[in-house]
GROMACS .gro file of C-alpha atoms in nm:
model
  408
    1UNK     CA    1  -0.206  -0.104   5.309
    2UNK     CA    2   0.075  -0.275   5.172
    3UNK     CA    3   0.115  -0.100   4.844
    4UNK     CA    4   0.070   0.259   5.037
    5UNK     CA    5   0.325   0.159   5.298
    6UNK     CA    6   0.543   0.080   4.935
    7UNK     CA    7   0.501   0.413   4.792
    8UNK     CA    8   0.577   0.574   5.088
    9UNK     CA    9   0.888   0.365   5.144
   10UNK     CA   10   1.029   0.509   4.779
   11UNK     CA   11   0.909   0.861   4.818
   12UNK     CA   12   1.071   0.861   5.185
   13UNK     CA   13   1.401   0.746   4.980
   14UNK     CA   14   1.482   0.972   4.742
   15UNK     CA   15   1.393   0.816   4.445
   16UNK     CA   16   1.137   0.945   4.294
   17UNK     CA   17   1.159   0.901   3.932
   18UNK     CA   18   1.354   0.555   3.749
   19UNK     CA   19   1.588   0.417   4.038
   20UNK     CA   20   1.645   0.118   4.228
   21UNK     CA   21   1.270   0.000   4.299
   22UNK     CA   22   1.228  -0.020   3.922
   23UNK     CA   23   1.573  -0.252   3.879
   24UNK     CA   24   1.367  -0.508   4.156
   25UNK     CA   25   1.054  -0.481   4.010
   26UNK     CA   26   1.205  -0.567   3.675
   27UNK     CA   27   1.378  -0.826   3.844
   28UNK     CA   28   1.144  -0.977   4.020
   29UNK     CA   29   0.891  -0.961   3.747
   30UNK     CA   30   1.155  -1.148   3.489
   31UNK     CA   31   1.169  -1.441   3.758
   32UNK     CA   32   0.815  -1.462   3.789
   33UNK     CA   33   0.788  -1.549   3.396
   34UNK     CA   34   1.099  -1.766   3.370
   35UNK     CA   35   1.259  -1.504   3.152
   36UNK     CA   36   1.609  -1.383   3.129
   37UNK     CA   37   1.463  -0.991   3.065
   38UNK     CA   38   1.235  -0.777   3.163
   39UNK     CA   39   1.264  -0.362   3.110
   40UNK     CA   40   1.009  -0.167   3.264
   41UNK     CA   41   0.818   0.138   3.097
   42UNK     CA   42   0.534   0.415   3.130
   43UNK     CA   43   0.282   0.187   2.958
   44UNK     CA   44   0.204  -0.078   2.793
   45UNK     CA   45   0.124   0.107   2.453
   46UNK     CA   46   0.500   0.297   2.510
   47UNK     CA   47   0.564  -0.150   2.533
   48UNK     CA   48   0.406  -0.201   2.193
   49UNK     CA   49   0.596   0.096   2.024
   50UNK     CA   50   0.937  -0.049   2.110
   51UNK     CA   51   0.856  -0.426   2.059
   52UNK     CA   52   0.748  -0.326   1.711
   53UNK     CA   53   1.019  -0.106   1.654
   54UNK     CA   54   1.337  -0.356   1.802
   55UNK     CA   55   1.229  -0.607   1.531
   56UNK     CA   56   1.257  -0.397   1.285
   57UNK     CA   57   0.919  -0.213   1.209
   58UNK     CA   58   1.016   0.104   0.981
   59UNK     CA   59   0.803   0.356   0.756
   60UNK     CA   60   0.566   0.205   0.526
   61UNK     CA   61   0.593  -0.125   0.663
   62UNK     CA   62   0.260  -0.365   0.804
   63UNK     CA   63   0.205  -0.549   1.097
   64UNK     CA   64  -0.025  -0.864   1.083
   65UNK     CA   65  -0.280  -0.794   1.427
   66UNK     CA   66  -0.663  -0.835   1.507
   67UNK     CA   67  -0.861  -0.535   1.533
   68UNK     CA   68  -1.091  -0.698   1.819
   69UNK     CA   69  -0.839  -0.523   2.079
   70UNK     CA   70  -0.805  -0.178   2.223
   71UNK     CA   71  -0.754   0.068   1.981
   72UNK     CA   72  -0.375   0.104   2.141
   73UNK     CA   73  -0.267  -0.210   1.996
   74UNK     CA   74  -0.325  -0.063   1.644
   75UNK     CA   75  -0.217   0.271   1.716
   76UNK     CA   76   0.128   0.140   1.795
   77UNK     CA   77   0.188  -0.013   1.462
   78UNK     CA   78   0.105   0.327   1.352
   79UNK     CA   79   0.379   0.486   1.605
   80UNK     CA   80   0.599   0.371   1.366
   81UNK     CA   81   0.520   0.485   1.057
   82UNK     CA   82   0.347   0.167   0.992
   83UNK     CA   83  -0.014   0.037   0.930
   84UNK     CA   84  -0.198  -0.228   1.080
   85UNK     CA   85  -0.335  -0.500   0.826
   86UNK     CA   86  -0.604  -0.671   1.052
   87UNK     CA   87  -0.733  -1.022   1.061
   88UNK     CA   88  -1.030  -1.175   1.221
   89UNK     CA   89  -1.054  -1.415   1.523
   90UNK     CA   90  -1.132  -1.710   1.630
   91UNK     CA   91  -1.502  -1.677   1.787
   92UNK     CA   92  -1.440  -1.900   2.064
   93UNK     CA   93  -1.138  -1.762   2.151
   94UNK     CA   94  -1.169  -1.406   2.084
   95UNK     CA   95  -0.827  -1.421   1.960
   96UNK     CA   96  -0.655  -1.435   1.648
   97UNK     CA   97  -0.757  -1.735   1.446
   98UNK     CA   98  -0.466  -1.906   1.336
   99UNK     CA   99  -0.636  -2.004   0.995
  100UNK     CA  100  -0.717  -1.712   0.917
  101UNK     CA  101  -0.348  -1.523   0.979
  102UNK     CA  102  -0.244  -1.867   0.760
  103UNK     CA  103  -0.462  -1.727   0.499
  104UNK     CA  104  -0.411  -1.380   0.522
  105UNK     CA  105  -0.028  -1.450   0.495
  106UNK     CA  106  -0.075  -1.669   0.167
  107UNK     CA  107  -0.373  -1.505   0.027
  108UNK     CA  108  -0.311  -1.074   0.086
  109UNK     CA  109   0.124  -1.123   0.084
  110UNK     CA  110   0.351  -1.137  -0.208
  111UNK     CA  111   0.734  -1.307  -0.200
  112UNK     CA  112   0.919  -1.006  -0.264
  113UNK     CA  113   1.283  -0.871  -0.251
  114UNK     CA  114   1.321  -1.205   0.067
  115UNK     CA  115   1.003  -1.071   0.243
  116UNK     CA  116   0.626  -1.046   0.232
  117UNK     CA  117   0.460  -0.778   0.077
  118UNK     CA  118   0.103  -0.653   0.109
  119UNK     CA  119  -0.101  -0.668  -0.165
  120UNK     CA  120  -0.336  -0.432  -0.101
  121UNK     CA  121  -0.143  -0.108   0.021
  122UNK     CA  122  -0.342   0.147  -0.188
  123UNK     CA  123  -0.624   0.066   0.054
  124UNK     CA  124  -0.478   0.083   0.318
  125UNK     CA  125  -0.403   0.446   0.229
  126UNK     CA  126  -0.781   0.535   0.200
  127UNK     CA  127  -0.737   0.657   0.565
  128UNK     CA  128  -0.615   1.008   0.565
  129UNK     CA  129  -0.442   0.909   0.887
  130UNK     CA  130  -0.258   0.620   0.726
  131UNK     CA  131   0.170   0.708   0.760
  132UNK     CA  132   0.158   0.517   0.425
  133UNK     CA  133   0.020   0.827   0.230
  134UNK     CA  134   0.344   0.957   0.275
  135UNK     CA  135   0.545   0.720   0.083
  136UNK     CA  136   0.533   0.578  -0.237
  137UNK     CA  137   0.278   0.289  -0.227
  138UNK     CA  138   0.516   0.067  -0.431
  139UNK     CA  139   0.780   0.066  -0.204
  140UNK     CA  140   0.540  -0.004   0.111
  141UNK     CA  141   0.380  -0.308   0.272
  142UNK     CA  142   0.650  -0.474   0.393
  143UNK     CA  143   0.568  -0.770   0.687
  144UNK     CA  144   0.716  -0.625   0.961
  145UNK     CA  145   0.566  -0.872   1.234
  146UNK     CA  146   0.282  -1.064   1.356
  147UNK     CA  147   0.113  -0.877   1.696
  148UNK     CA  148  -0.095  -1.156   1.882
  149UNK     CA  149  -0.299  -1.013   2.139
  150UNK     CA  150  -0.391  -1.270   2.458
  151UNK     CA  151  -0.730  -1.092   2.472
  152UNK     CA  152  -0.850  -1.011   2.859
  153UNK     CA  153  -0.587  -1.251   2.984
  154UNK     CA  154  -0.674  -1.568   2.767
  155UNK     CA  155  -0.406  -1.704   2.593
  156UNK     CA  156  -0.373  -1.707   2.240
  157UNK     CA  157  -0.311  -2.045   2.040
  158UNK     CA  158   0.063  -1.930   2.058
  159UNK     CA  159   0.170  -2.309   1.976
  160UNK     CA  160   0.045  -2.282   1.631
  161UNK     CA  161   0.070  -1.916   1.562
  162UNK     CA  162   0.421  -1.920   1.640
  163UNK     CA  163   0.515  -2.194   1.415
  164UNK     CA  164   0.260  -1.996   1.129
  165UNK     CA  165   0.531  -1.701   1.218
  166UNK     CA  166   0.826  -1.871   1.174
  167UNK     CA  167   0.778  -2.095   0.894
  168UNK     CA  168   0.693  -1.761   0.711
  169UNK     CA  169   1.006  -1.582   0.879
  170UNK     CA  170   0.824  -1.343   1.049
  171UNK     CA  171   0.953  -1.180   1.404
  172UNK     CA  172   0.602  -1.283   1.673
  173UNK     CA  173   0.532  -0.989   1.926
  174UNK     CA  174   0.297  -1.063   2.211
  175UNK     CA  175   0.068  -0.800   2.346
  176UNK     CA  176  -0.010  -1.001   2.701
  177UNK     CA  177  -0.138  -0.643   2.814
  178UNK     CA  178  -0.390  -0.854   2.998
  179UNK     CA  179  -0.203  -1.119   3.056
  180UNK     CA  180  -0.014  -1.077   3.391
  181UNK     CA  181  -0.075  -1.472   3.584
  182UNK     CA  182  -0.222  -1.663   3.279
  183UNK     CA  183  -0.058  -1.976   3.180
  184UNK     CA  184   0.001  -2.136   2.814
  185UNK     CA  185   0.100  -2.493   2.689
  186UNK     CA  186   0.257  -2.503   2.374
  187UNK     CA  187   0.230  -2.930   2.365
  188UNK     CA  188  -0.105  -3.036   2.421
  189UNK     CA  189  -0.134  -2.955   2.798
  190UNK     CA  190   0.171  -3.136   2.916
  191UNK     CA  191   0.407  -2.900   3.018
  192UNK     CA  192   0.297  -2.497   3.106
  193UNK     CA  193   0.494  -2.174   3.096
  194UNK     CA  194   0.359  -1.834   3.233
  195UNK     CA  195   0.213  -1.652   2.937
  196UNK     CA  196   0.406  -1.336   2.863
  197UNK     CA  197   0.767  -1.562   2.868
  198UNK     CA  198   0.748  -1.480   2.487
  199UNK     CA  199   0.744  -1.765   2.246
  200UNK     CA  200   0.823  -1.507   2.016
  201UNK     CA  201   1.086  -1.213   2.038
  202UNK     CA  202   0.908  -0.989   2.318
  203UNK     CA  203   0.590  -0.972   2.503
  204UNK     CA  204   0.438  -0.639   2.696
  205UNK     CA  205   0.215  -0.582   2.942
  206UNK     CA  206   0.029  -0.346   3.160
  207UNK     CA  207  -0.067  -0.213   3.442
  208UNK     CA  208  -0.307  -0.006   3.400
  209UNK     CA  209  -0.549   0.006   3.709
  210UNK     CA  210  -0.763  -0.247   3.520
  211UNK     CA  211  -0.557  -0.503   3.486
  212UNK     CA  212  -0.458  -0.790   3.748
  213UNK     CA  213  -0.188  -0.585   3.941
  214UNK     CA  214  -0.174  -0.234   3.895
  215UNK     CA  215   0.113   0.061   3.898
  216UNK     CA  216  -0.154   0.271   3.825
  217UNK     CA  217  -0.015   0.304   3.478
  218UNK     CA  218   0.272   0.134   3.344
  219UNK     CA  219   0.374  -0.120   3.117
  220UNK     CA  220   0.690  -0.400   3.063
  221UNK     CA  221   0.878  -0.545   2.812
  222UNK     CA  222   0.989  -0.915   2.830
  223UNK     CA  223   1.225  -1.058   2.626
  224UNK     CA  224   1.559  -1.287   2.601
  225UNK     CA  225   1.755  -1.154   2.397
  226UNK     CA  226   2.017  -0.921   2.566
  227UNK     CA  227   2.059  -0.704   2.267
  228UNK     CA  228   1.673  -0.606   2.249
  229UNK     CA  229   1.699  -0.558   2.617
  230UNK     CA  230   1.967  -0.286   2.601
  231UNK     CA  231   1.786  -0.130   2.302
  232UNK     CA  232   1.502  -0.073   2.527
  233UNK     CA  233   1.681   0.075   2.792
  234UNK     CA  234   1.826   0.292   2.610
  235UNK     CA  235   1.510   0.442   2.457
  236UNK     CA  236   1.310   0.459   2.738
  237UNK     CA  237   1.541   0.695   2.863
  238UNK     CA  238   1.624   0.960   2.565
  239UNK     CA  239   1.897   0.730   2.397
  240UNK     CA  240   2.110   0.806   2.754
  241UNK     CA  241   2.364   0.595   2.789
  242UNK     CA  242   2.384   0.579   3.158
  243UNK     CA  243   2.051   0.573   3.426
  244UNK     CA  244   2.046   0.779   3.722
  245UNK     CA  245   2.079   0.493   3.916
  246UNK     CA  246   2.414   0.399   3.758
  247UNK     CA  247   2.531   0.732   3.769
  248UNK     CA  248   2.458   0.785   4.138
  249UNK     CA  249   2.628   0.437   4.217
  250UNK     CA  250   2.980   0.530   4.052
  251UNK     CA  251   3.302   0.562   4.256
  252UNK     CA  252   3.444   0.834   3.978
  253UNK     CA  253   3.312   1.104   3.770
  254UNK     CA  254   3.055   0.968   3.507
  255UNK     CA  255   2.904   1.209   3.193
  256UNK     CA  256   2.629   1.035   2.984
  257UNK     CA  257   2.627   0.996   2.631
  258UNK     CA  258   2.297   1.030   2.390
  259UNK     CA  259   2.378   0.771   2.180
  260UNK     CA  260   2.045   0.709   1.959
  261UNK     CA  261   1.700   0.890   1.980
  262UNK     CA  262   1.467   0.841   2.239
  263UNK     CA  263   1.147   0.857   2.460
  264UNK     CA  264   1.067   0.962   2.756
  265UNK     CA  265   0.891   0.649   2.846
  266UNK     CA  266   1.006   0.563   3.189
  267UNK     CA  267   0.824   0.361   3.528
  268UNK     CA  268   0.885   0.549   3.858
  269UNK     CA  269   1.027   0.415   4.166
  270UNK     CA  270   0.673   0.493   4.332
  271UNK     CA  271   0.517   0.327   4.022
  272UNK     CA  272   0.753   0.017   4.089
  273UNK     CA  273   0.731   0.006   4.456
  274UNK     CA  274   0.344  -0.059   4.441
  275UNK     CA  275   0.409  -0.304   4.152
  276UNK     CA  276   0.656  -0.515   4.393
  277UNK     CA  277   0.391  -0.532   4.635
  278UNK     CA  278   0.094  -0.621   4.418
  279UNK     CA  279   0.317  -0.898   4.206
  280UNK     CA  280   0.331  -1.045   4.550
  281UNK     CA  281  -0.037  -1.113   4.554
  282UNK     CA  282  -0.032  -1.209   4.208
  283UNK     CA  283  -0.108  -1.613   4.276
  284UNK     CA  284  -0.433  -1.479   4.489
  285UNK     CA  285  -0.584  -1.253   4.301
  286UNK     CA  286  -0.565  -1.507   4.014
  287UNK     CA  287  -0.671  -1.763   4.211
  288UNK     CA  288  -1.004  -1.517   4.299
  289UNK     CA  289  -1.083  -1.451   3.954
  290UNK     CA  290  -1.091  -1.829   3.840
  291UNK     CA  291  -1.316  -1.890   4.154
  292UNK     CA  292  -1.561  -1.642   4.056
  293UNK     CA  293  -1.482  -1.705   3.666
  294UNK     CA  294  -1.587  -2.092   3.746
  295UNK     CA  295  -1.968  -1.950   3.892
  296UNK     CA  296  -2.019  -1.773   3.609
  297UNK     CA  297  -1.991  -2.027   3.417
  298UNK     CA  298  -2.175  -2.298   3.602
  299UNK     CA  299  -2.494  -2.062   3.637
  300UNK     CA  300  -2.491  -1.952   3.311
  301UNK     CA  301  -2.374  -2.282   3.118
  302UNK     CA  302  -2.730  -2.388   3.030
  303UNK     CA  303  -2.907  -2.030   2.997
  304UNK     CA  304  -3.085  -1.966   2.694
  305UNK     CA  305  -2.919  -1.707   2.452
  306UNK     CA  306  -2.618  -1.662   2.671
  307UNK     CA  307  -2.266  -1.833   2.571
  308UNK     CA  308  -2.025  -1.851   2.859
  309UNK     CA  309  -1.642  -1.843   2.819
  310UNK     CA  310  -1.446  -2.144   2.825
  311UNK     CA  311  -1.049  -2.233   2.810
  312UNK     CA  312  -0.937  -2.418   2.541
  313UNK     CA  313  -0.733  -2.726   2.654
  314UNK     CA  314  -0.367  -2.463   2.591
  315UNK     CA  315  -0.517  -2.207   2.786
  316UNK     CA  316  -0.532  -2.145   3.157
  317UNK     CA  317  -0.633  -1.771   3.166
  318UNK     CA  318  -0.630  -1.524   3.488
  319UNK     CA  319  -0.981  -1.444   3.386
  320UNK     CA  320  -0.887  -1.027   3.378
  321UNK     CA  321  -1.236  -0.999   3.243
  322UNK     CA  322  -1.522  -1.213   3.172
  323UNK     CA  323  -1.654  -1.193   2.863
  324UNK     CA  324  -2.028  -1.373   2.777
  325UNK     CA  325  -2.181  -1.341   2.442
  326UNK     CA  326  -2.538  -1.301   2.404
  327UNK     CA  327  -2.700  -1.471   2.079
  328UNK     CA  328  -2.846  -1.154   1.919
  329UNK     CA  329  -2.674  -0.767   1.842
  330UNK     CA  330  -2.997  -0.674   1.942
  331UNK     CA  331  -3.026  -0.797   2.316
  332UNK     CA  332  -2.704  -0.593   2.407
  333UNK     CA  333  -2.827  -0.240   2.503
  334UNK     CA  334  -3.126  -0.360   2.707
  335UNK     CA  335  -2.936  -0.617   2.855
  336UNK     CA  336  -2.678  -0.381   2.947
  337UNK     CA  337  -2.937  -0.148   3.055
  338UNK     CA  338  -3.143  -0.361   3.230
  339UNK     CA  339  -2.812  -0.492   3.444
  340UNK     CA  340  -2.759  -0.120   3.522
  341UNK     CA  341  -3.150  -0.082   3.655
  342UNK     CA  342  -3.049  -0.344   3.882
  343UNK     CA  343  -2.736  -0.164   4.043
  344UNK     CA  344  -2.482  -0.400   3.822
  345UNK     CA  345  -2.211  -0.263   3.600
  346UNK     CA  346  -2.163  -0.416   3.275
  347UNK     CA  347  -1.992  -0.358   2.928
  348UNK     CA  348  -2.050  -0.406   2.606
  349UNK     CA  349  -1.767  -0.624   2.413
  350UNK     CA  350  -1.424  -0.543   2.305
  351UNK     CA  351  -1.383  -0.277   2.085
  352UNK     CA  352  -1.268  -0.340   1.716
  353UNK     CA  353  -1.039  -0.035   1.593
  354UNK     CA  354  -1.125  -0.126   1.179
  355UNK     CA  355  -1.464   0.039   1.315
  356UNK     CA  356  -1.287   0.376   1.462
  357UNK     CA  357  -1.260   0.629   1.288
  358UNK     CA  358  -0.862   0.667   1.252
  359UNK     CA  359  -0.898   0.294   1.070
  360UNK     CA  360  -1.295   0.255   0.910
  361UNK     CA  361  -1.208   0.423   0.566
  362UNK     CA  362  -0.941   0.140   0.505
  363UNK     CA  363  -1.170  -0.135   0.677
  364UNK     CA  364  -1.519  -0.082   0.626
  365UNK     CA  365  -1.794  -0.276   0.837
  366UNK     CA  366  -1.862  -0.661   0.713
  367UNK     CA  367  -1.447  -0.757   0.668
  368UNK     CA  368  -1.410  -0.895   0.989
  369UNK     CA  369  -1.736  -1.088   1.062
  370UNK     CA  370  -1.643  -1.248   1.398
  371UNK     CA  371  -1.457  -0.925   1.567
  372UNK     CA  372  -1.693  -0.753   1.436
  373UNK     CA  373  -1.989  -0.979   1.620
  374UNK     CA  374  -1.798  -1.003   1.938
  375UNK     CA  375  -1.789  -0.657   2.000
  376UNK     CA  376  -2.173  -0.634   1.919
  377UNK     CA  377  -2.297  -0.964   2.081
  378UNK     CA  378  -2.022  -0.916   2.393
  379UNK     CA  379  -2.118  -0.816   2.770
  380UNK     CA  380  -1.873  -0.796   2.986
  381UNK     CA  381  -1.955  -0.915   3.364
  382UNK     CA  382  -1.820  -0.762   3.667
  383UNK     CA  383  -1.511  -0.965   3.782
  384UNK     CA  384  -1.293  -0.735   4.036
  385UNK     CA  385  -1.151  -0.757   4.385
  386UNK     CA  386  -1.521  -0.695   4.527
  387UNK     CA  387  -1.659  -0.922   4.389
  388UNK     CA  388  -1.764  -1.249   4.564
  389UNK     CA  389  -1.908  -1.598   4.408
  390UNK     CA  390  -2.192  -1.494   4.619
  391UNK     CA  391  -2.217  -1.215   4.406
  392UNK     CA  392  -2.129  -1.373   4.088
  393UNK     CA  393  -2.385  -1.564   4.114
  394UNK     CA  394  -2.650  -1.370   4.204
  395UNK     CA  395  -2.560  -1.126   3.898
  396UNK     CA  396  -2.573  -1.447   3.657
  397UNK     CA  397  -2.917  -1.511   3.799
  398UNK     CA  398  -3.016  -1.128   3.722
  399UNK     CA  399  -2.918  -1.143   3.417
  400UNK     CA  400  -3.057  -1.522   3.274
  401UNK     CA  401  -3.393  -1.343   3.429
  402UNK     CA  402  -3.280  -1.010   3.196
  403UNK     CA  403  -3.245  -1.232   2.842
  404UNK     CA  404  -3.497  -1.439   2.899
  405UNK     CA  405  -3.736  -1.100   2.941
  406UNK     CA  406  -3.582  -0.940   2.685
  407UNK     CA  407  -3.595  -1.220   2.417
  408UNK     CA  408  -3.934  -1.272   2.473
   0.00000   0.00000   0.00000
């Protein structure tokens, strides 16, 4: 009721498209995180593009990200003329494994011309979709920047990644796509900061319908550096150097100026109206989730062949999904199928883009062991608005009865 009686507000004012709901939404979405910016776009892929691209991601360059992510995260590296060099995760975690980017970044990277080159560029190029077939091989592979993804809302281990990231002098993006309520301590538990107030030099998130609060698509960029902030407006909008808003505001005659190139990657009023409303519930629907998070994880905790998710001691996550991982590859079709039979909707585990076809020539099966197990061992419980610990429970009963049947 309260997000229709939003969009109807902005449609009833006459601002349809980017206006003055997005400037509050922006700003109340920058307060939220404790951060001095926040820019507002059509997605949170459209986020990724320009994150990569205001640090400096160019043609032929890399980007150091996990493929255990949806495929958009790797795609946007690729937005940019650039290719995605992937490392594996932590299995716990499901997030990038901070030993292994250490080792990537000393093992696969050359010292080079005051950067970090990629060693291994000429496979990279096996992919007949890699932008790096375009260029000459031994001018590419370039380090453009790290892309740590807080996987379904848990946070990363952003204290030690970001100090991997700057003692190799490498810009740290954050794709909190997920991430929208989660909370992070970079010192041991002691102190916390909302996760998405980057560490690094920009965060982005979304709001795609399945994600905490929804615009029904749309996506933000978070940052504090003023420059960066401008850069984005300025692209989201065609390189125009004035908004409609400001335009419509001014007491004399205004022409805009196209002052770089741009995208067409803009939020609506509508879009932000709803998003207002639904930040405003933000601290209940988390609240929700970690209630019905916690009876998952008591009822399944001591199951046979079924591995609950658990915070590390940094981590406070908003529980955006809830991800259990069953002991054998084999289990996770019946399983799933078996849920389904009894009238409850389940997933398998996050995808890893090395094993779509856009990325598999360059990254065949085997490289990344633990993504590649997640995906394949991972089932994904219902955790949405609907659901109740009532019902939480009852589904972790269901399916303990499920494994147990299935493993024989």
């Amino acid at each position: 009721e309260v997000e229709a009686e939003a969009a109807r507000k902005a449609i009833l004012s006459g601002w349809v498209t980017q206006g003055p709901a997005v400037a509050s939404f922006e700003s109340a979405f920058a307060a939220r995180l404790g951060a001095p910016h926040a820019c507002a776009v059509s997605n949170c892929t459209t986020a990724l593009h320009l994150a990569l691209k205001v640090v400096g991601t160019a043609a032929g360059d890399v980007v150091l990200t996990v493929s255990h992510s949806f495929i958009a995260t790797a795609n946007a590296v690729r937005y940019c003329n650039a290719d995605p060099v992937f490392v594996d995760i932590d299995p716990q975690t499901l997030n990038l494994d901070p030993e292994a980017l250490e080792r990537s970044l000393t093992d696969d990277f050359v010292e080079r011309d005051g950067g970090l080159w990629y060693r291994h560029t000429t496979r990279l190029a096996l992919s007949q979709e890699s932008p790096l077939r375009l260029f000459d091989l031994a001018k590419c592979g370039r380090l453009a920047a790290i892309l740590v993804v807080h996987q379904v809302g848990m946070p990363a281990d952003l204290a030690r990644i970001a100090a991997i990231a700057h003692r190799h002098g490498v810009p740290l993006v954050e794709d909190a796509a997920c991430a929208a309520g989660s909370t992070v301590s970079l010192d041991g538990g002691i102190k916390w900061r909302a996760l998405g107030n980057p560490v690094g030099a920009v965060s982005c998130f979304s709001f795609h319908p399945r994600k905490i609060i929804t615009t029904g698509e749309g996506g933000m960029l978070v940052c504090a550096d003023p420059e960066m902030d401008q850069a984005f407006r300025l692209w989201r909008q065609h390189g125009m150097s004035v908004s409609d808003s400001a335009r419509h505001a001014a007491t004399d005659v205004v022409f805009e100026d196209y002052v770089t190139v741009g995208y067409n990657y803009r939020m609506s009023d509508i879009q932000a109206a709803v998003g207002l409303a639904q930040l405003g519930r933000l601290d209940g629907i988390v609240a929700q989730r970690r209630s019905i998070a916690a009876t998952y994880g008591e009822r399944l905790t001591e199951a046979k062949g079924i591995r609950p998710p658990t915070e590390p001691a940094y981590a406070r996550s908003n529980w955006q999904s809830y991800v259990a991982m069953l002991d054998d590859p084999v289990l996770q079709r019946p399983v799933i199928r078996g849920l389904m039979n009894a009238g409850i909707s389940a997933r398998r585990g996050i995808m890893c883009a090395h094993l779509e076809s856009p990325y598999a020539a360059a990254w065949p099966r085997g490289v990344l062991p633990f993504s590649e197990r997640a995906r394949d061992c991972g089932l994904i419980l219902p955790l949405h608005h609907e659901i109740t610990e009532d019902i939480a429970a009852t589904t972790a009963d269901i399916l303990i009865d499920i494994v147990r049947r299935e493993r024989g």
